[in-house]
Amino acid sequence: MTTALILLLLAVGAYLVAVIEAWTMNGRWQLAAPITAGIALLGRESIVPRKPDRVFFEVAPVLLLISALLAATVLPLTPGLIITDLATGVLFINAALVYVLVALLMAGWGPNGAYAMIGGWRFLGQLIAYAMLIVMPVTAVAMRAESLLTTQIVTSQADLWNILYQPLGFVLFFVAAMALAFLPPFDLTTATSELAGGVEAEYSGVRLAVFRLGRLVLVITLAATIVVFYLGGWQGPWLPPWAWSAIKILAVTALMLLAGPALPRVREADLLSLCWKLGIPLALLNIFVVGLQVLVWP
Amino acid sequence: MTPELFPALITGAALFGIGIYGALSQTNLVMLLMGVELILAGAMVNLVAFWHYLHPDTPAGQMFVLIVMTVMAVEMAVGFGVAIARFRAIGSVEMEEAAELKG
Amino acid sequence: MIVGARQGKLSGLRQLVAKAMARDLTGFLVPGIDIAHARGLDVEAAGVRLVASPRHASVLLVVGDISPALRNAAAVIYAQMARPRALLVLGTDDLSPLPSADVTAELSQPGLIDGIAQLRIAFAEGAFRPEVTDFDAPMLHVRVEYTCPMHPEVVQDEPGSCPKCGMTLEPREASANDVDSHPHETHDHGSHSHQHEANDHQSMDHAASEEYTCPMHPEVVQSEPGSCPKCGMTLEPRKAKASKAHDHASTDQSDMNHGDMDHGDMDHGDMDHSGMDHSGMDHGDMDHGDMDHGDDAFMSMIDVTKDLPRSSDGLPMDWIDVPFGPFFPGLPSGLLLTLTLDGDTVAGSNAGTLTDNVTLPHRSALEPLSFVARLSNMEPLAPLAYHFLASQAMENAAGIDITTTAAHGRIGALERERITSHLGWLALFGQQMGFDWLLRRAATMQLKFRYANDQQIMALKPDLASLIKRLRRTPLLKSRNAGIGRLAQDNALRGPVARAVGIDNDARSTNPVYTALGFKAISRDSGDSMARLQVRLDELSQSLALIDAAGTIELPEPTAIGSATGAGEAFVETPRGAAHLYLTLEKGLVVTAQLETPSTHHLTLIDTLTKQQSLGDALLAVGSLDLSPWEIRQ
Amino acid sequence: MAMISAQTFFISFFGLAAVWFGIVVFRTHSMMRSALALLFSQTAIGAMFIGMQAEFLGVLQIMMMATEMSIMAIFMVMFMMDPGGLGKMDMTHQKRRSVITGLVAFLAIVAVALFTNWGTLAGSVPDSAQQIEDLGLELMGRSMLIFETAGLTLLTAMIAATAVAVEPLKRNRN
């Protein structure tokens, strides 16, 4: 029951992400557009390029969708609305999200095209760097909650949200989440003007629909993760918990999507050096500072 | 005879055997590393099985698995370091072409 | 034509899907967004979402006349599109080898909107049409040839085993010899390479001597028959390859790819070994017994990699040729850029244009009016500049002086064109950088400026100023552009590219009418992509000021030159730099003309700009040059 | 009883999957498939851990191996002569001996597993949250030295590997 409800909510969430994304691009609210686009894709031919690695080509979009869905299973939307409250929830989210990388590598290799392949390898470099910025800020979050349970992380923020308790961690995690979801300006792996779509370039029809859906779900899942880890989850005054969750998740989604059209794409060299030379030292500092805070105000 | 342990232990043994085969038979350094990874994975399966069935109250069993994971990462890092260096130097990571490494 | 993706009756569900497809049109623009904007079209506003990959497009939108080479490339694009697909053509009817258009409309925004409305109806009705026809064109045909994964120089028509290593040959697709072939064969001889290749092989086979080898141990080679020292089998005769490094530089199947964004016919094996072609590597010596380490049929990796090109980091890697263009998003349309990629780094490049060279009279007579029209039609991105160039050269040849007012009018029109052209470049550059806001904003402004009169232009001034201000404050813009595509001072540079290195190369500086209006050339000195961007931004404001000072905008009037005879030349500063035209008149007819355009000079810069840059930086550097393939003369 | 058999089934299923993918690693010619087969083998092992109620280790295994094997994949593609596996080249040597050694090792371990008396089965496993807490206390208490040593080893290995791998000196190249 809970599972069905959460799947439904994710579907609605994915739809809203698509609407918001279109809005950030052209400033219009096109409420029907994602649905017509989806139906149109289903009706269109789904081409298999010449000499593909068929297994990878077929599996990649599905794996992307599944890993995004799996990450969502441990995120609480209201106190009871969670598919499974794993004792290792925080670690589990990371584990599920790393498979986004595997999916994109498959999508890069499978269709047998140069653009796709370069896109796939680009994402390898990007994710290995930014996975660090996912894991390290999350460590600090878990330190404060003294638990890997996502519900406990939410309740640990009852007095003060983590965005205020560890703002540095929030910024790092937010950037890393955008890089993980290859949202612009971090969309080096699907860059239209460099790789003509990169890993997406060879997909069409149903497979493309699944790929895009997977990405939308990934965005909404990451937004929900940010809300759970840093914005106090369902907590908030006056409104019921579900409303707070929804408002916060949509706000974070909009924030993640707004940066894209307003900024030029990051250079690949900058992307990597930013992470390794600036991001990771800052993340270590964040862990250190949060450690001190936890000791000083237990 | 402790039949409950069999599925895990036989899996561990099989992985170990495949790993040995890979490590011995492959001519490419990277493939060889894969064999080593499988050997270590076999060891990990056994460790977890022993912990789970025999000593679930001792966290040291889990601790040991963590150490094995570290070893896997170390092995990968060093292996690839060597592979890059050799590839740069002679353009090959084939074992057959590593005559100077023979003891 | 719209071809049903799935044949069958139009059931209720299918009707729904067809309606959705009709509403959600995704388009691939030929020749490109820069041309569409320059011709005053706003495709997205008309309701077609533009996509970068032909696989994602349902409509192929052809804007205006394009050269046969571009049509061939467009046909390859069309073949890659997922069905149901449609062809919307604006303002041209010569389409071969593309199939006939589903919808034709005139080349204007209302025409486009009208065409799209018809297209939606066609989609809703025809998406599941029962009769399915396939699109077929000569350049799509593939010929299967067999090649050894380890020895790319071994290519034959029949399956078999590699004479060098004994491995089973792998089939791969090579494109059939193009029927059309490109009229100017400068960019790439792809269409003929296979012929050459086949010939090479034949001739080499004839020339080759007979030698004997063991079927099991290919390293055993001797000139007399006998038995193998390793296994005792009888040696078999074979043709020896002369170990000369013949050039297979274009063995790569990418010849089919120039047009397309697909690379469909590369397979992983070839892809990873195609780099070998470039080094002109010969594996001949592998046969000749320097394999002292082989105990089995053993393939030495040292031999495979030793002749591979070394990347900048010292690792020998396989290189692949990847086509960018002629319809690549973010690059000038019509520009064919083939980059040799070493991972994400560019190792080499090959650039050319697929547009038609406009023929200039050479000891033949041409009416002045049609000469002017021919020159201004050549360049859709800056037609007025070439119009003025032609008129001015003829006036100089005929010795006619024009009034200051007329000169001011021309300056107004020319500067307006500079603004639109620079804005068009900004839009394209925005697309290149993945900076969506800039793409949309600059394109909108460009469309507004296109036919604006001087009052309207002055009204647009604050908009332009706010665009420039916003750009100067955009984070990441500097880190994306600073230090990219740095050029040294060079006499071949023209226009903004030259002024960004600090060379005062501006045909306007020597024009007394311009100097009287207070013109002073802008320059920067860092010579990188950022400097070029800043020069163009400064020139936007400067052109506005010049229009203000000139006070009028006058569209070109044909100048009557009577039946004058003489020779004359003219320099006009087009948006891309000074263009030079020299012509001679004989009894009122143009008999000889020589044209020199800025982009022709800049095309040669691409190689140095891209070499050893990462892919993103290399493309940005090419984009920052503001090339116009339409004016490139080859 | 049904509970236990479900668990045994789970473990056996993923065990078989791990072994199957382990075999695929050395059977396929495509390097990319080889690397990803190893990944799925390791992931199946992670699932086995979860089946054996070592939730933390299982999730950690699944997470770590994904990145590790992806890196493996790029190295495979880089360092193989024929990464697409189109040439079907034989990349093995001393095959007979290897197969025999592998089989002998397998049989020996199986024999040990079968004929050793492993003692009595322990009772129930502590729940995951408890396990994580215990493991944390173990790491920060009794095994701290071991853990620190492991960490230091990893750091040293990383630095050493990088030092070996980077270009020795900028030589003059054309």
PDB file of N, CA and C in Angstrom, chain A residues 246-298:
ATOM      1  N   ALA A 246       5.927  18.162   0.510  1.00  0.00           N
ATOM      2  CA  ALA A 246       5.680  18.504  -0.897  1.00  0.00           C
ATOM      3  C   ALA A 246       6.247  19.878  -1.229  1.00  0.00           C
ATOM      4  N   ILE A 247       5.946  20.859  -0.353  1.00  0.00           N
ATOM      5  CA  ILE A 247       6.410  22.221  -0.638  1.00  0.00           C
ATOM      6  C   ILE A 247       7.924  22.276  -0.712  1.00  0.00           C
ATOM      7  N   LYS A 248       8.550  21.652   0.284  1.00  0.00           N
ATOM      8  CA  LYS A 248      10.013  21.720   0.322  1.00  0.00           C
ATOM      9  C   LYS A 248      10.627  21.020  -0.881  1.00  0.00           C
ATOM     10  N   ILE A 249      10.085  19.849  -1.205  1.00  0.00           N
ATOM     11  CA  ILE A 249      10.683  19.099  -2.319  1.00  0.00           C
ATOM     12  C   ILE A 249      10.546  19.879  -3.620  1.00  0.00           C
ATOM     13  N   LEU A 250       9.351  20.466  -3.825  1.00  0.00           N
ATOM     14  CA  LEU A 250       9.174  21.211  -5.073  1.00  0.00           C
ATOM     15  C   LEU A 250      10.061  22.447  -5.102  1.00  0.00           C
ATOM     16  N   ALA A 251      10.227  23.087  -3.962  1.00  0.00           N
ATOM     17  CA  ALA A 251      11.083  24.275  -3.931  1.00  0.00           C
ATOM     18  C   ALA A 251      12.523  23.896  -4.263  1.00  0.00           C
ATOM     19  N   VAL A 252      12.982  22.808  -3.663  1.00  0.00           N
ATOM     20  CA  VAL A 252      14.356  22.385  -3.935  1.00  0.00           C
ATOM     21  C   VAL A 252      14.507  22.013  -5.402  1.00  0.00           C
ATOM     22  N   THR A 253      13.494  21.318  -5.944  1.00  0.00           N
ATOM     23  CA  THR A 253      13.554  20.955  -7.363  1.00  0.00           C
ATOM     24  C   THR A 253      13.685  22.196  -8.232  1.00  0.00           C
ATOM     25  N   ALA A 254      12.841  23.177  -7.950  1.00  0.00           N
ATOM     26  CA  ALA A 254      12.878  24.395  -8.758  1.00  0.00           C
ATOM     27  C   ALA A 254      14.245  25.055  -8.663  1.00  0.00           C
ATOM     28  N   LEU A 255      14.810  25.048  -7.453  1.00  0.00           N
ATOM     29  CA  LEU A 255      16.114  25.663  -7.250  1.00  0.00           C
ATOM     30  C   LEU A 255      17.178  24.923  -8.070  1.00  0.00           C
ATOM     31  N   MET A 256      17.080  23.581  -8.065  1.00  0.00           N
ATOM     32  CA  MET A 256      18.064  22.798  -8.816  1.00  0.00           C
ATOM     33  C   MET A 256      17.947  23.063 -10.309  1.00  0.00           C
ATOM     34  N   LEU A 257      16.716  23.252 -10.776  1.00  0.00           N
ATOM     35  CA  LEU A 257      16.531  23.404 -12.212  1.00  0.00           C
ATOM     36  C   LEU A 257      16.772  24.832 -12.686  1.00  0.00           C
ATOM     37  N   LEU A 258      16.620  25.794 -11.777  1.00  0.00           N
ATOM     38  CA  LEU A 258      16.730  27.192 -12.201  1.00  0.00           C
ATOM     39  C   LEU A 258      18.144  27.557 -12.618  1.00  0.00           C
ATOM     40  N   ALA A 259      19.125  26.916 -11.986  1.00  0.00           N
ATOM     41  CA  ALA A 259      20.507  27.302 -12.275  1.00  0.00           C
ATOM     42  C   ALA A 259      20.875  27.003 -13.720  1.00  0.00           C
ATOM     43  N   GLY A 260      20.296  25.928 -14.267  1.00  0.00           N
ATOM     44  CA  GLY A 260      20.705  25.457 -15.582  1.00  0.00           C
ATOM     45  C   GLY A 260      20.698  26.499 -16.678  1.00  0.00           C
ATOM     46  N   PRO A 261      19.545  27.057 -17.019  1.00  0.00           N
ATOM     47  CA  PRO A 261      19.506  27.962 -18.157  1.00  0.00           C
ATOM     48  C   PRO A 261      20.259  29.265 -17.909  1.00  0.00           C
ATOM     49  N   ALA A 262      20.487  29.602 -16.641  1.00  0.00           N
ATOM     50  CA  ALA A 262      21.084  30.901 -16.351  1.00  0.00           C
ATOM     51  C   ALA A 262      22.598  30.865 -16.336  1.00  0.00           C
ATOM     52  N   LEU A 263      23.177  29.691 -16.490  1.00  0.00           N
ATOM     53  CA  LEU A 263      24.632  29.594 -16.382  1.00  0.00           C
ATOM     54  C   LEU A 263      25.193  28.844 -17.578  1.00  0.00           C
ATOM     55  N   PRO A 264      26.394  29.230 -18.003  1.00  0.00           N
ATOM     56  CA  PRO A 264      27.051  28.409 -19.019  1.00  0.00           C
ATOM     57  C   PRO A 264      27.540  27.102 -18.405  1.00  0.00           C
ATOM     58  N   ARG A 265      27.686  26.104 -19.242  1.00  0.00           N
ATOM     59  CA  ARG A 265      28.128  24.803 -18.760  1.00  0.00           C
ATOM     60  C   ARG A 265      29.536  24.899 -18.188  1.00  0.00           C
ATOM     61  N   VAL A 266      29.765  24.152 -17.123  1.00  0.00           N
ATOM     62  CA  VAL A 266      31.080  24.179 -16.498  1.00  0.00           C
ATOM     63  C   VAL A 266      32.076  23.458 -17.399  1.00  0.00           C
ATOM     64  N   ARG A 267      33.277  23.975 -17.466  1.00  0.00           N
ATOM     65  CA  ARG A 267      34.319  23.258 -18.211  1.00  0.00           C
ATOM     66  C   ARG A 267      34.639  21.974 -17.480  1.00  0.00           C
ATOM     67  N   GLU A 268      35.007  20.968 -18.242  1.00  0.00           N
ATOM     68  CA  GLU A 268      35.247  19.694 -17.591  1.00  0.00           C
ATOM     69  C   GLU A 268      36.419  19.781 -16.624  1.00  0.00           C
ATOM     70  N   ALA A 269      37.482  20.460 -17.047  1.00  0.00           N
ATOM     71  CA  ALA A 269      38.651  20.569 -16.169  1.00  0.00           C
ATOM     72  C   ALA A 269      38.275  21.298 -14.884  1.00  0.00           C
ATOM     73  N   ASP A 270      37.477  22.358 -15.019  1.00  0.00           N
ATOM     74  CA  ASP A 270      37.044  23.103 -13.837  1.00  0.00           C
ATOM     75  C   ASP A 270      36.180  22.254 -12.936  1.00  0.00           C
ATOM     76  N   LEU A 271      35.310  21.478 -13.581  1.00  0.00           N
ATOM     77  CA  LEU A 271      34.392  20.630 -12.825  1.00  0.00           C
ATOM     78  C   LEU A 271      35.169  19.697 -11.905  1.00  0.00           C
ATOM     79  N   LEU A 272      36.192  19.066 -12.467  1.00  0.00           N
ATOM     80  CA  LEU A 272      36.945  18.107 -11.673  1.00  0.00           C
ATOM     81  C   LEU A 272      37.837  18.802 -10.656  1.00  0.00           C
ATOM     82  N   SER A 273      38.505  19.880 -11.067  1.00  0.00           N
ATOM     83  CA  SER A 273      39.419  20.493 -10.097  1.00  0.00           C
ATOM     84  C   SER A 273      38.630  21.164  -8.977  1.00  0.00           C
ATOM     85  N   LEU A 274      37.460  21.707  -9.306  1.00  0.00           N
ATOM     86  CA  LEU A 274      36.616  22.285  -8.256  1.00  0.00           C
ATOM     87  C   LEU A 274      36.317  21.244  -7.183  1.00  0.00           C
ATOM     88  N   CYS A 275      35.971  20.052  -7.641  1.00  0.00           N
ATOM     89  CA  CYS A 275      35.592  19.031  -6.675  1.00  0.00           C
ATOM     90  C   CYS A 275      36.780  18.563  -5.862  1.00  0.00           C
ATOM     91  N   TRP A 276      37.858  18.200  -6.558  1.00  0.00           N
ATOM     92  CA  TRP A 276      38.968  17.587  -5.832  1.00  0.00           C
ATOM     93  C   TRP A 276      39.751  18.607  -5.019  1.00  0.00           C
ATOM     94  N   LYS A 277      39.907  19.805  -5.555  1.00  0.00           N
ATOM     95  CA  LYS A 277      40.777  20.756  -4.865  1.00  0.00           C
ATOM     96  C   LYS A 277      40.032  21.639  -3.886  1.00  0.00           C
ATOM     97  N   LEU A 278      38.757  21.851  -4.129  1.00  0.00           N
ATOM     98  CA  LEU A 278      38.017  22.734  -3.239  1.00  0.00           C
ATOM     99  C   LEU A 278      36.954  21.978  -2.454  1.00  0.00           C
ATOM    100  N   GLY A 279      36.162  21.205  -3.173  1.00  0.00           N
ATOM    101  CA  GLY A 279      35.024  20.545  -2.543  1.00  0.00           C
ATOM    102  C   GLY A 279      35.420  19.581  -1.440  1.00  0.00           C
ATOM    103  N   ILE A 280      36.381  18.730  -1.725  1.00  0.00           N
ATOM    104  CA  ILE A 280      36.699  17.691  -0.755  1.00  0.00           C
ATOM    105  C   ILE A 280      37.376  18.252   0.495  1.00  0.00           C
ATOM    106  N   PRO A 281      38.327  19.172   0.371  1.00  0.00           N
ATOM    107  CA  PRO A 281      38.825  19.792   1.597  1.00  0.00           C
ATOM    108  C   PRO A 281      37.715  20.465   2.406  1.00  0.00           C
ATOM    109  N   LEU A 282      36.805  21.137   1.715  1.00  0.00           N
ATOM    110  CA  LEU A 282      35.703  21.780   2.431  1.00  0.00           C
ATOM    111  C   LEU A 282      34.828  20.746   3.122  1.00  0.00           C
ATOM    112  N   ALA A 283      34.625  19.613   2.452  1.00  0.00           N
ATOM    113  CA  ALA A 283      33.790  18.571   3.054  1.00  0.00           C
ATOM    114  C   ALA A 283      34.453  18.020   4.307  1.00  0.00           C
ATOM    115  N   LEU A 284      35.772  17.874   4.264  1.00  0.00           N
ATOM    116  CA  LEU A 284      36.496  17.417   5.462  1.00  0.00           C
ATOM    117  C   LEU A 284      36.350  18.439   6.580  1.00  0.00           C
ATOM    118  N   LEU A 285      36.487  19.700   6.201  1.00  0.00           N
ATOM    119  CA  LEU A 285      36.333  20.769   7.181  1.00  0.00           C
ATOM    120  C   LEU A 285      34.950  20.721   7.794  1.00  0.00           C
ATOM    121  N   ASN A 286      33.966  20.458   6.937  1.00  0.00           N
ATOM    122  CA  ASN A 286      32.589  20.390   7.403  1.00  0.00           C
ATOM    123  C   ASN A 286      32.423  19.278   8.451  1.00  0.00           C
ATOM    124  N   ILE A 287      33.009  18.118   8.138  1.00  0.00           N
ATOM    125  CA  ILE A 287      32.927  17.009   9.097  1.00  0.00           C
ATOM    126  C   ILE A 287      33.565  17.420  10.419  1.00  0.00           C
ATOM    127  N   PHE A 288      34.692  18.063  10.330  1.00  0.00           N
ATOM    128  CA  PHE A 288      35.420  18.484  11.522  1.00  0.00           C
ATOM    129  C   PHE A 288      34.585  19.470  12.346  1.00  0.00           C
ATOM    130  N   VAL A 289      34.047  20.462  11.655  1.00  0.00           N
ATOM    131  CA  VAL A 289      33.267  21.485  12.357  1.00  0.00           C
ATOM    132  C   VAL A 289      32.029  20.868  13.006  1.00  0.00           C
ATOM    133  N   VAL A 290      31.342  20.009  12.246  1.00  0.00           N
ATOM    134  CA  VAL A 290      30.140  19.389  12.798  1.00  0.00           C
ATOM    135  C   VAL A 290      30.515  18.516  13.992  1.00  0.00           C
ATOM    136  N   GLY A 291      31.657  17.832  13.884  1.00  0.00           N
ATOM    137  CA  GLY A 291      32.123  17.033  15.021  1.00  0.00           C
ATOM    138  C   GLY A 291      32.274  17.883  16.260  1.00  0.00           C
ATOM    139  N   LEU A 292      32.892  19.034  16.088  1.00  0.00           N
ATOM    140  CA  LEU A 292      33.053  19.949  17.216  1.00  0.00           C
ATOM    141  C   LEU A 292      31.707  20.389  17.760  1.00  0.00           C
ATOM    142  N   GLN A 293      30.815  20.755  16.838  1.00  0.00           N
ATOM    143  CA  GLN A 293      29.493  21.224  17.264  1.00  0.00           C
ATOM    144  C   GLN A 293      28.770  20.144  18.071  1.00  0.00           C
ATOM    145  N   VAL A 294      28.875  18.901  17.574  1.00  0.00           N
ATOM    146  CA  VAL A 294      28.197  17.803  18.267  1.00  0.00           C
ATOM    147  C   VAL A 294      28.768  17.630  19.671  1.00  0.00           C
ATOM    148  N   LEU A 295      30.090  17.830  19.777  1.00  0.00           N
ATOM    149  CA  LEU A 295      30.703  17.695  21.098  1.00  0.00           C
ATOM    150  C   LEU A 295      30.303  18.839  22.016  1.00  0.00           C
ATOM    151  N   VAL A 296      30.266  20.056  21.454  1.00  0.00           N
ATOM    152  CA  VAL A 296      30.018  21.222  22.296  1.00  0.00           C
ATOM    153  C   VAL A 296      28.549  21.308  22.730  1.00  0.00           C
ATOM    154  N   TRP A 297      27.627  21.132  21.748  1.00  0.00           N
ATOM    155  CA  TRP A 297      26.195  21.122  22.103  1.00  0.00           C
ATOM    156  C   TRP A 297      25.643  19.725  21.873  1.00  0.00           C
ATOM    157  N   PRO A 298      25.742  18.852  22.829  1.00  0.00           N
ATOM    158  CA  PRO A 298      25.292  17.478  22.575  1.00  0.00           C
ATOM    159  C   PRO A 298      23.758  17.400  22.419  1.00  0.00           C
TER     160      PRO A 298
END
